[in-house]
Short mmCIF file of C-alpha atoms in Angstrom, two decimals:
data_model
loop_
_atom_site.label_atom_id
_atom_site.label_comp_id
_atom_site.label_asym_id
_atom_site.label_seq_id
_atom_site.Cartn_x
_atom_site.Cartn_y
_atom_site.Cartn_z
CA MET A 143 10.88 -8.76 -6.85
CA GLN A 144 11.73 -5.12 -6.86
CA VAL A 145 9.07 -2.44 -7.02
CA LEU A 146 10.33 0.84 -8.45
CA THR A 147 8.31 3.96 -7.70
CA ASP A 148 11.14 6.51 -7.88
CA PRO A 149 13.92 7.04 -10.44
CA GLU A 150 16.49 6.95 -7.62
CA GLN A 151 15.64 3.28 -6.99
CA VAL A 152 16.84 2.21 -10.43
CA ALA A 153 20.48 2.15 -9.31
CA SER A 154 19.67 -0.85 -7.08
CA VAL A 155 18.56 -3.02 -10.03
CA ARG A 156 21.28 -5.64 -10.51
CA HIS A 157 20.35 -6.70 -14.08
CA ALA A 158 22.20 -4.30 -16.42
CA GLU A 159 19.74 -4.22 -19.32
CA VAL A 160 16.72 -3.89 -17.02
CA ARG A 161 18.48 -1.07 -15.17
CA LEU A 162 19.13 0.78 -18.45
CA LEU A 163 15.57 0.24 -19.71
CA ALA A 164 14.07 1.39 -16.39
CA GLN A 165 16.23 4.54 -16.53
CA ARG A 166 14.96 5.21 -20.05
CA ARG A 167 11.33 4.65 -19.09
CA PHE A 168 11.53 6.95 -16.07
CA ALA A 169 13.17 9.61 -18.28
CA MET A 170 10.39 9.26 -20.86
CA LEU A 171 7.70 9.61 -18.20
CA GLU A 172 9.42 12.63 -16.66
CA GLU A 173 9.71 14.62 -19.90
CA ASP A 174 6.78 16.90 -19.06
CA GLU A 175 6.43 16.58 -15.29
CA PRO A 176 8.04 14.88 -12.30
CA PHE A 177 7.28 11.18 -12.00
CA ASP A 178 4.29 10.56 -9.71
CA PRO A 179 3.70 6.87 -8.96
CA ASN A 180 0.20 7.63 -7.66
CA ALA A 181 -0.78 9.01 -11.05
CA MET A 182 1.52 7.10 -13.41
CA GLY A 183 2.06 3.70 -11.81
CA TYR A 184 5.20 1.74 -11.07
CA PHE A 185 7.77 -0.70 -12.40
CA LEU A 186 8.13 -4.27 -11.22
CA VAL A 187 11.39 -6.18 -11.71
CA VAL A 188 11.05 -9.96 -11.50
CA GLU A 189 13.93 -11.64 -9.70
CA PRO A 190 15.13 -15.25 -9.55
CA GLY A 191 12.99 -17.25 -7.14
CA ASP A 192 9.90 -15.03 -7.45
CA SER A 193 6.78 -17.16 -7.77
CA VAL A 194 4.03 -16.20 -10.19
CA ALA A 195 1.61 -16.37 -7.25
CA ARG A 196 3.62 -13.70 -5.43
CA LEU A 197 3.81 -11.53 -8.55
CA ASN A 198 0.05 -11.94 -9.07
CA GLU A 199 -0.58 -10.88 -5.49
CA ARG A 200 1.44 -7.70 -6.00
CA LEU A 201 -0.16 -6.92 -9.36
CA GLY A 202 -3.72 -7.79 -8.34
CA PHE A 203 -4.29 -10.03 -11.36
CA ASP A 204 -2.94 -13.21 -12.97
CA LEU A 205 0.12 -12.37 -15.03
CA LEU A 206 -0.27 -15.56 -17.08
CA ALA A 207 -3.91 -14.99 -18.06
CA ASN A 208 -6.13 -12.41 -19.70
CA ARG A 209 -7.29 -10.00 -16.97
CA TYR A 210 -10.87 -10.00 -18.26
CA THR A 211 -11.53 -13.54 -19.50
CA SER A 212 -9.06 -15.48 -17.30
CA ALA A 213 -7.92 -17.46 -20.37
CA ARG A 214 -4.34 -18.64 -19.81
CA PHE A 215 -1.52 -17.76 -22.20
CA ASP A 216 -1.15 -21.40 -23.31
CA THR A 217 -4.77 -21.92 -24.36
CA PRO A 218 -6.25 -21.32 -27.83
CA ASP A 219 -8.73 -18.68 -26.59
CA PHE A 220 -6.03 -16.49 -24.99
CA THR A 221 -5.84 -12.89 -26.08
CA PRO A 222 -3.34 -10.64 -24.32
CA SER A 223 -4.53 -8.00 -21.88
CA PHE A 224 -1.12 -6.33 -21.84
CA GLU A 225 -0.51 -3.36 -24.12
CA VAL A 226 2.82 -4.67 -25.31
CA LEU A 227 5.28 -7.44 -24.52
CA GLU A 228 8.67 -6.71 -26.04
CA LYS A 229 11.67 -8.98 -26.33
CA HIS A 230 15.03 -7.39 -25.59
CA ARG A 231 18.44 -9.04 -25.71
CA THR A 232 18.45 -10.27 -22.08
CA CYS A 233 14.96 -9.52 -20.80
CA TYR A 234 11.30 -9.03 -21.63
CA GLU A 235 9.27 -5.88 -20.97
CA ILE A 236 5.51 -6.11 -20.37
CA VAL A 237 3.30 -3.01 -20.18
CA PHE A 238 -0.15 -3.05 -18.58
CA VAL A 239 -2.33 0.06 -18.66
CA LEU A 240 -4.76 -0.42 -15.79
CA SER A 241 -7.01 2.64 -16.06
CA ASP A 242 -8.25 5.17 -18.59
CA ASP A 243 -6.07 7.90 -17.06
CA GLY A 244 -2.95 5.98 -18.10
CA TYR A 245 -2.01 4.48 -14.73
CA GLY A 246 0.00 1.37 -15.42
CA VAL A 247 2.56 -1.20 -14.45
CA GLU A 248 5.64 -2.11 -16.40
CA VAL A 249 7.05 -5.56 -15.65
CA PHE A 250 10.65 -6.46 -16.49
CA VAL A 251 11.38 -10.19 -16.78
CA PRO A 252 15.08 -11.09 -17.06
CA LYS A 253 15.94 -14.08 -19.24
CA GLU A 254 17.97 -15.84 -16.59
CA GLU A 255 18.12 -18.93 -14.43
CA GLY A 256 15.71 -18.90 -11.51
CA ILE A 257 12.96 -16.96 -13.29
CA ASP A 258 9.64 -18.83 -13.34
CA GLN A 259 9.57 -21.11 -16.40
CA GLU A 260 5.89 -20.51 -17.18
CA LEU A 261 6.43 -16.75 -17.11
CA LEU A 262 9.39 -17.09 -19.48
CA ALA A 263 7.32 -19.39 -21.72
CA MET A 264 4.48 -16.84 -21.91
CA CYS A 265 6.95 -14.09 -22.74
CA ALA A 266 8.68 -16.16 -25.43
CA MET A 267 5.33 -17.15 -26.95
CA HIS A 268 3.81 -13.65 -27.15
CA ALA A 269 6.72 -11.18 -27.30
CA VAL A 270 7.43 -8.98 -30.27
CA PRO A 271 10.92 -7.69 -31.02
CA SER A 272 11.74 -4.46 -29.25
CA SER A 273 10.98 -1.29 -31.16
CA GLU A 274 13.92 0.52 -29.51
CA ALA A 275 16.25 2.11 -32.03
CA HIS A 276 19.31 1.37 -29.91
CA GLU A 277 19.29 -1.75 -27.80
CA PRO A 278 21.47 -1.66 -24.71
#
């Protein structure tokens, strides 16, 4: 997994659509002030071979379950605790706001071989089409 806390790190993202989306998100967050990961949060890019357990450890919560009820994505009582999960052409984008001051984590999940199948299943099940006017 890649953790992005600085716009300069985006160039190292190998997945083209994720790289473009991360550039856009950093630009949006920097419109009024320089990006501050301590105040705003960070981006996490899932890579082939990453286990959900490792992602959960980094995030501090179970990515496949509601953060408050622990209901898993594949159970009838699941309600999302993410703000949005958008489907793009070659990836998914999940936004979690973790505090009232807006601190959050944005998780990019490429639709490619080697990405955890349960994570891709959750994304496919709960994603909405991207609201971006111009997809990359």
